Amino acid sequence: MKSEETNALVLGRFQPFHKGHLEVIRTIAKEWDSVTIGIGSAQFSHTYENPFTAGERHLMISKALRDDGMTNYSILPIVDVNRYAVWVAHVVSMVPPFKAVYSNNALTKRLFSEAGYEVRASPLFNRETYSGTEIRRRILIGEKWKHLVPKATAKVIEEIDGIQRLKDLCAGAAPLRYSNEPAEGSWEDH
Ligand code: ATP
Ligand code: MG
Protein backbone atom coordinates (compact mmCIF):
# COMPACT_ATOMS: atom_id res chain seq x y z
CA MET A 1 0.00 0.00 0.00
CA LYS A 2 1.43 3.37 -1.03
CA SER A 3 0.81 6.57 0.81
CA GLU A 4 2.20 10.07 0.46
CA GLU A 5 1.55 10.72 4.14
CA THR A 6 4.37 9.85 6.51
CA ASN A 7 3.58 7.75 9.51
CA ALA A 8 5.83 6.64 12.38
CA LEU A 9 5.29 3.72 14.73
CA VAL A 10 5.83 3.89 18.49
CA LEU A 11 5.73 0.72 20.55
CA GLY A 12 5.29 0.31 24.28
CA ARG A 13 3.33 -1.55 26.93
CA PHE A 14 2.17 1.68 28.62
CA GLN A 15 1.63 0.10 32.05
CA PRO A 16 0.62 2.85 32.72
CA PHE A 17 0.84 5.66 30.10
CA HIS A 18 3.08 8.29 31.71
CA LYS A 19 4.49 11.75 31.01
CA GLY A 20 7.64 10.33 29.39
CA HIS A 21 5.47 8.52 26.84
CA LEU A 22 3.41 11.69 26.29
CA GLU A 23 6.53 13.77 25.69
CA VAL A 24 7.94 11.26 23.18
CA ILE A 25 4.68 11.00 21.27
CA ARG A 26 4.28 14.77 21.25
CA THR A 27 7.76 15.16 19.76
CA ILE A 28 7.24 12.45 17.15
CA ALA A 29 3.79 13.76 16.19
CA LYS A 30 5.37 17.12 15.28
CA GLU A 31 7.86 15.46 12.96
CA TRP A 32 5.52 13.14 11.07
CA ASP A 33 2.09 13.46 9.49
CA SER A 34 0.81 10.81 11.86
CA VAL A 35 1.87 8.47 14.62
CA THR A 36 0.70 4.93 15.18
CA ILE A 37 0.89 3.87 18.79
CA GLY A 38 1.13 0.10 19.26
CA ILE A 39 0.05 -1.17 22.66
CA GLY A 40 2.34 -4.16 23.12
CA SER A 41 1.71 -7.27 25.22
CA ALA A 42 -1.94 -6.41 24.67
CA GLN A 43 -3.14 -9.79 25.94
CA PHE A 44 -1.79 -9.20 29.43
CA SER A 45 -3.54 -7.59 32.36
CA HIS A 46 -4.02 -8.19 36.07
CA THR A 47 -0.38 -8.98 36.77
CA TYR A 48 1.95 -6.67 38.68
CA GLU A 49 4.08 -5.96 35.61
CA ASN A 50 1.05 -5.64 33.33
CA PRO A 51 -1.81 -4.52 35.56
CA PHE A 52 -4.00 -2.78 32.97
CA THR A 53 -5.92 -4.24 30.03
CA ALA A 54 -5.24 -3.11 26.48
CA GLY A 55 -8.61 -1.34 26.57
CA GLU A 56 -7.74 0.53 29.75
CA ARG A 57 -4.36 1.52 28.31
CA HIS A 58 -6.10 2.64 25.11
CA LEU A 59 -8.35 4.91 27.20
CA MET A 60 -5.41 6.40 29.10
CA ILE A 61 -3.59 7.20 25.87
CA SER A 62 -6.55 8.49 23.85
CA LYS A 63 -7.81 10.73 26.65
CA ALA A 64 -4.34 12.09 27.44
CA LEU A 65 -3.61 12.86 23.77
CA ARG A 66 -7.03 14.44 23.33
CA ASP A 67 -6.40 16.65 26.39
CA ASP A 68 -3.08 17.56 24.80
CA GLY A 69 -4.84 18.65 21.61
CA MET A 70 -3.26 15.98 19.44
CA THR A 71 -5.27 14.55 16.54
CA ASN A 72 -2.81 12.87 14.17
CA TYR A 73 -2.52 9.51 15.88
CA SER A 74 -4.04 6.06 15.93
CA ILE A 75 -3.80 3.48 18.70
CA LEU A 76 -3.77 -0.26 18.13
CA PRO A 77 -3.40 -3.20 20.49
CA ILE A 78 -0.73 -5.73 19.52
CA VAL A 79 -0.69 -9.13 21.18
CA ASP A 80 2.64 -10.89 21.57
CA VAL A 81 3.74 -13.68 19.32
CA ASN A 82 6.37 -15.60 21.17
CA ARG A 83 8.58 -16.08 18.12
CA TYR A 84 10.90 -13.18 17.56
CA ALA A 85 11.64 -14.36 14.01
CA VAL A 86 8.10 -13.49 12.94
CA TRP A 87 7.38 -10.66 15.32
CA VAL A 88 8.08 -7.79 12.90
CA ALA A 89 5.84 -9.36 10.23
CA HIS A 90 3.15 -9.74 12.89
CA VAL A 91 3.38 -6.09 13.93
CA VAL A 92 3.46 -4.90 10.31
CA SER A 93 0.30 -6.89 9.60
CA MET A 94 -1.54 -5.09 12.41
CA VAL A 95 -0.71 -1.43 11.76
CA PRO A 96 -0.94 1.11 8.92
CA PRO A 97 2.22 1.52 6.79
CA PHE A 98 4.98 3.38 8.60
CA LYS A 99 8.30 4.91 7.58
CA ALA A 100 10.17 4.54 10.88
CA VAL A 101 9.80 2.83 14.21
CA TYR A 102 10.75 4.44 17.51
CA SER A 103 12.07 2.29 20.33
CA ASN A 104 14.84 2.17 22.89
CA ASN A 105 14.71 -1.57 23.22
CA ALA A 106 17.75 -3.38 21.82
CA LEU A 107 15.81 -6.40 20.59
CA THR A 108 13.04 -4.35 19.00
CA LYS A 109 15.65 -2.20 17.27
CA ARG A 110 17.55 -5.24 16.00
CA LEU A 111 14.47 -7.06 14.72
CA PHE A 112 13.12 -4.04 12.85
CA SER A 113 16.45 -3.03 11.39
CA GLU A 114 17.15 -6.61 10.26
CA ALA A 115 13.78 -6.44 8.49
CA GLY A 116 14.94 -3.27 6.69
CA TYR A 117 13.02 -0.66 8.67
CA GLU A 118 14.38 2.67 9.78
CA VAL A 119 14.72 2.55 13.55
CA ARG A 120 15.06 5.63 15.70
CA ALA A 121 15.82 5.86 19.38
CA SER A 122 13.53 8.19 21.26
CA PRO A 123 15.04 10.66 23.71
CA LEU A 124 14.42 9.76 27.35
CA PHE A 125 12.67 12.32 29.54
CA ASN A 126 13.19 12.30 33.27
CA ARG A 127 13.70 8.55 33.13
CA GLU A 128 14.22 8.01 36.87
CA THR A 129 10.59 8.80 37.59
CA TYR A 130 8.85 8.79 34.22
CA SER A 131 8.99 5.02 34.22
CA GLY A 132 6.23 2.42 34.35
CA THR A 133 8.18 0.32 36.84
CA GLU A 134 8.70 3.29 39.17
CA ILE A 135 5.06 4.38 38.94
CA ARG A 136 3.76 0.87 39.69
CA ARG A 137 6.11 0.71 42.66
CA ARG A 138 4.87 4.04 43.97
CA ILE A 139 1.20 3.11 43.54
CA LEU A 140 1.82 -0.13 45.39
CA ILE A 141 3.50 1.40 48.41
CA GLY A 142 1.33 4.52 48.53
CA GLU A 143 4.00 7.04 47.46
CA LYS A 144 3.08 10.08 45.32
CA TRP A 145 2.71 9.10 41.66
CA LYS A 146 -0.05 11.21 40.05
CA HIS A 147 2.35 14.00 39.07
CA LEU A 148 4.22 11.46 36.90
CA VAL A 149 1.26 10.69 34.64
CA PRO A 150 -1.12 12.80 32.55
CA LYS A 151 -4.33 13.71 34.41
CA ALA A 152 -6.28 11.40 32.11
CA THR A 153 -4.18 8.39 33.15
CA ALA A 154 -4.74 9.10 36.85
CA LYS A 155 -8.47 9.45 36.22
CA VAL A 156 -8.72 6.16 34.33
CA ILE A 157 -6.74 4.38 37.07
CA GLU A 158 -9.07 5.79 39.70
CA GLU A 159 -12.21 4.92 37.75
CA ILE A 160 -11.20 1.27 37.37
CA ASP A 161 -10.08 1.03 41.01
CA GLY A 162 -6.58 0.44 39.68
CA ILE A 163 -4.76 1.35 42.88
CA GLN A 164 -6.54 -1.37 44.81
CA ARG A 165 -6.11 -3.76 41.90
CA LEU A 166 -2.34 -3.34 42.04
CA LYS A 167 -2.30 -3.80 45.77
CA ASP A 168 -4.48 -6.91 45.57
CA LEU A 169 -2.27 -8.37 42.85
CA CYS A 170 0.69 -8.06 45.16
CA ALA A 171 -1.03 -9.17 48.34
CA GLY A 172 0.28 -12.45 49.69
CA ALA A 173 3.60 -14.06 49.05
CA ALA A 174 4.00 -13.53 45.33
CA PRO A 175 2.38 -11.30 42.74
CA LEU A 176 -0.15 -13.06 40.51
CA ARG A 177 1.37 -13.94 37.18
CA TYR A 178 0.43 -15.98 34.21
CA SER A 179 2.79 -18.89 33.82
CA ASN A 180 3.49 -17.89 30.22
CA GLU A 181 4.12 -14.25 31.01
CA PRO A 182 7.27 -13.15 29.20
CA ALA A 183 10.23 -12.12 31.29
CA GLU A 184 10.20 -8.41 32.13
CA GLY A 185 11.40 -6.41 29.19
CA SER A 186 11.58 -9.40 26.87
CA TRP A 187 10.62 -7.23 23.94
CA GLU A 188 10.17 -3.74 25.32
CA ASP A 189 12.82 -1.71 27.00
CA HIS A 190 13.31 -1.04 30.69
P1 ATP B 1 8.24 -0.33 32.26
O1 ATP B 1 9.11 0.21 33.35
O2 ATP B 1 7.00 -1.01 32.70
O3 ATP B 1 9.02 -1.12 31.23
P2 ATP B 1 8.41 2.06 30.62
O4 ATP B 1 8.36 3.36 31.33
O5 ATP B 1 9.76 1.55 30.15
O6 ATP B 1 7.66 0.97 31.51
P3 ATP B 1 7.31 1.10 28.18
O7 ATP B 1 5.87 0.95 27.88
O8 ATP B 1 8.12 -0.10 28.43
O9 ATP B 1 7.43 2.14 29.40
O10 ATP B 1 8.03 1.95 27.07
C1 ATP B 1 7.53 2.24 25.82
C2 ATP B 1 8.48 3.12 25.09
O11 ATP B 1 8.48 4.40 25.73
C3 ATP B 1 9.93 2.61 25.10
O12 ATP B 1 10.52 2.74 23.82
C4 ATP B 1 10.58 3.50 26.09
O13 ATP B 1 11.94 3.71 25.81
C5 ATP B 1 9.80 4.79 25.98
N1 ATP B 1 9.88 5.51 27.24
C6 ATP B 1 9.59 5.02 28.45
N2 ATP B 1 9.84 5.96 29.40
C7 ATP B 1 10.28 7.05 28.74
C8 ATP B 1 10.70 8.35 29.16
N3 ATP B 1 10.74 8.70 30.43
N4 ATP B 1 11.09 9.21 28.21
C9 ATP B 1 11.07 8.85 26.92
N5 ATP B 1 10.70 7.65 26.46
C10 ATP B 1 10.30 6.76 27.35
MG1 MG C 1 9.97 -0.46 29.49
XYZ file of C-alpha atoms and ligand atoms in Angstrom:
222
model
C 0.000 0.000 0.000
C 1.429 3.373 -1.026
C 0.805 6.573 0.809
C 2.204 10.074 0.465
C 1.554 10.720 4.145
C 4.372 9.851 6.513
C 3.578 7.750 9.508
C 5.834 6.643 12.376
C 5.286 3.722 14.729
C 5.828 3.889 18.487
C 5.728 0.722 20.553
C 5.288 0.306 24.275
C 3.334 -1.547 26.929
C 2.173 1.677 28.619
C 1.630 0.104 32.051
C 0.624 2.852 32.718
C 0.838 5.658 30.101
C 3.084 8.290 31.713
C 4.491 11.752 31.013
C 7.639 10.330 29.392
C 5.471 8.522 26.835
C 3.413 11.687 26.293
C 6.530 13.766 25.687
C 7.940 11.263 23.183
C 4.684 10.996 21.269
C 4.279 14.774 21.250
C 7.765 15.158 19.758
C 7.241 12.446 17.146
C 3.792 13.764 16.192
C 5.367 17.117 15.276
C 7.858 15.462 12.958
C 5.517 13.138 11.072
C 2.093 13.463 9.486
C 0.809 10.810 11.857
C 1.868 8.470 14.624
C 0.696 4.925 15.185
C 0.893 3.865 18.792
C 1.130 0.104 19.257
C 0.055 -1.171 22.664
C 2.339 -4.159 23.118
C 1.706 -7.268 25.217
C -1.942 -6.414 24.666
C -3.143 -9.790 25.940
C -1.786 -9.202 29.432
C -3.540 -7.593 32.362
C -4.016 -8.189 36.067
C -0.375 -8.976 36.771
C 1.946 -6.669 38.684
C 4.082 -5.956 35.609
C 1.053 -5.643 33.329
C -1.814 -4.519 35.558
C -3.997 -2.779 32.966
C -5.924 -4.239 30.035
C -5.237 -3.109 26.483
C -8.613 -1.344 26.567
C -7.740 0.532 29.750
C -4.364 1.525 28.310
C -6.100 2.645 25.109
C -8.347 4.905 27.199
C -5.407 6.400 29.105
C -3.587 7.203 25.869
C -6.546 8.494 23.854
C -7.811 10.731 26.652
C -4.336 12.088 27.439
C -3.614 12.857 23.771
C -7.034 14.438 23.327
C -6.404 16.648 26.387
C -3.077 17.562 24.798
C -4.841 18.647 21.607
C -3.259 15.975 19.439
C -5.271 14.555 16.544
C -2.810 12.870 14.166
C -2.517 9.509 15.876
C -4.038 6.061 15.927
C -3.803 3.484 18.695
C -3.774 -0.264 18.131
C -3.399 -3.201 20.489
C -0.731 -5.728 19.525
C -0.685 -9.134 21.176
C 2.644 -10.892 21.565
C 3.739 -13.678 19.321
C 6.369 -15.605 21.168
C 8.581 -16.077 18.121
C 10.898 -13.179 17.558
C 11.644 -14.364 14.007
C 8.100 -13.494 12.935
C 7.375 -10.659 15.324
C 8.083 -7.792 12.898
C 5.841 -9.357 10.233
C 3.149 -9.743 12.886
C 3.376 -6.090 13.931
C 3.456 -4.905 10.314
C 0.305 -6.895 9.599
C -1.544 -5.094 12.410
C -0.708 -1.430 11.761
C -0.944 1.109 8.921
C 2.216 1.520 6.789
C 4.984 3.376 8.602
C 8.297 4.907 7.585
C 10.166 4.545 10.881
C 9.800 2.825 14.212
C 10.751 4.438 17.510
C 12.071 2.293 20.327
C 14.843 2.171 22.889
C 14.706 -1.574 23.220
C 17.752 -3.375 21.819
C 15.810 -6.402 20.589
C 13.043 -4.350 19.000
C 15.653 -2.202 17.266
C 17.549 -5.242 16.004
C 14.467 -7.064 14.720
C 13.118 -4.036 12.849
C 16.446 -3.029 11.389
C 17.148 -6.605 10.261
C 13.784 -6.436 8.490
C 14.943 -3.266 6.686
C 13.024 -0.658 8.667
C 14.375 2.672 9.778
C 14.716 2.550 13.555
C 15.058 5.631 15.698
C 15.815 5.861 19.385
C 13.530 8.186 21.263
C 15.039 10.661 23.708
C 14.417 9.760 27.353
C 12.669 12.322 29.535
C 13.188 12.297 33.267
C 13.699 8.551 33.135
C 14.224 8.007 36.868
C 10.593 8.799 37.595
C 8.850 8.788 34.217
C 8.986 5.022 34.220
C 6.229 2.421 34.354
C 8.184 0.320 36.842
C 8.704 3.288 39.167
C 5.056 4.380 38.935
C 3.759 0.872 39.693
C 6.115 0.706 42.664
C 4.867 4.042 43.972
C 1.201 3.106 43.544
C 1.819 -0.129 45.395
C 3.505 1.401 48.407
C 1.330 4.524 48.530
C 3.997 7.045 47.457
C 3.079 10.084 45.321
C 2.710 9.103 41.661
C -0.046 11.206 40.053
C 2.346 13.995 39.073
C 4.222 11.461 36.903
C 1.260 10.689 34.639
C -1.123 12.804 32.554
C -4.331 13.711 34.413
C -6.282 11.395 32.108
C -4.177 8.390 33.151
C -4.739 9.100 36.848
C -8.473 9.455 36.222
C -8.718 6.160 34.333
C -6.745 4.375 37.068
C -9.069 5.795 39.699
C -12.209 4.924 37.747
C -11.204 1.275 37.373
C -10.079 1.029 41.014
C -6.582 0.438 39.683
C -4.758 1.347 42.882
C -6.540 -1.370 44.811
C -6.115 -3.761 41.899
C -2.344 -3.342 42.039
C -2.301 -3.800 45.772
C -4.481 -6.913 45.566
C -2.272 -8.365 42.849
C 0.685 -8.057 45.161
C -1.032 -9.172 48.345
C 0.279 -12.448 49.692
C 3.604 -14.060 49.049
C 4.005 -13.527 45.328
C 2.376 -11.298 42.742
C -0.151 -13.060 40.514
C 1.371 -13.939 37.178
C 0.429 -15.980 34.206
C 2.789 -18.885 33.816
C 3.494 -17.886 30.219
C 4.121 -14.245 31.009
C 7.272 -13.148 29.202
C 10.227 -12.119 31.294
C 10.200 -8.408 32.134
C 11.397 -6.406 29.190
C 11.579 -9.402 26.870
C 10.622 -7.231 23.937
C 10.165 -3.739 25.315
C 12.818 -1.707 27.002
C 13.311 -1.043 30.687
P 8.240 -0.326 32.259
O 9.111 0.206 33.348
O 7.004 -1.009 32.696
O 9.022 -1.122 31.228
P 8.408 2.064 30.622
O 8.359 3.355 31.333
O 9.756 1.547 30.155
O 7.662 0.973 31.509
P 7.306 1.103 28.183
O 5.865 0.953 27.879
O 8.117 -0.104 28.429
O 7.428 2.136 29.398
O 8.034 1.953 27.069
C 7.530 2.239 25.818
C 8.481 3.124 25.089
O 8.479 4.396 25.732
C 9.926 2.607 25.100
O 10.518 2.742 23.821
C 10.583 3.495 26.090
O 11.945 3.707 25.805
C 9.798 4.795 25.979
N 9.878 5.505 27.241
C 9.593 5.022 28.450
N 9.835 5.957 29.396
C 10.277 7.051 28.735
C 10.701 8.348 29.161
N 10.741 8.700 30.426
N 11.086 9.207 28.211
C 11.070 8.849 26.921
N 10.695 7.648 26.456
C 10.296 6.758 27.354
Mg 9.969 -0.461 29.487
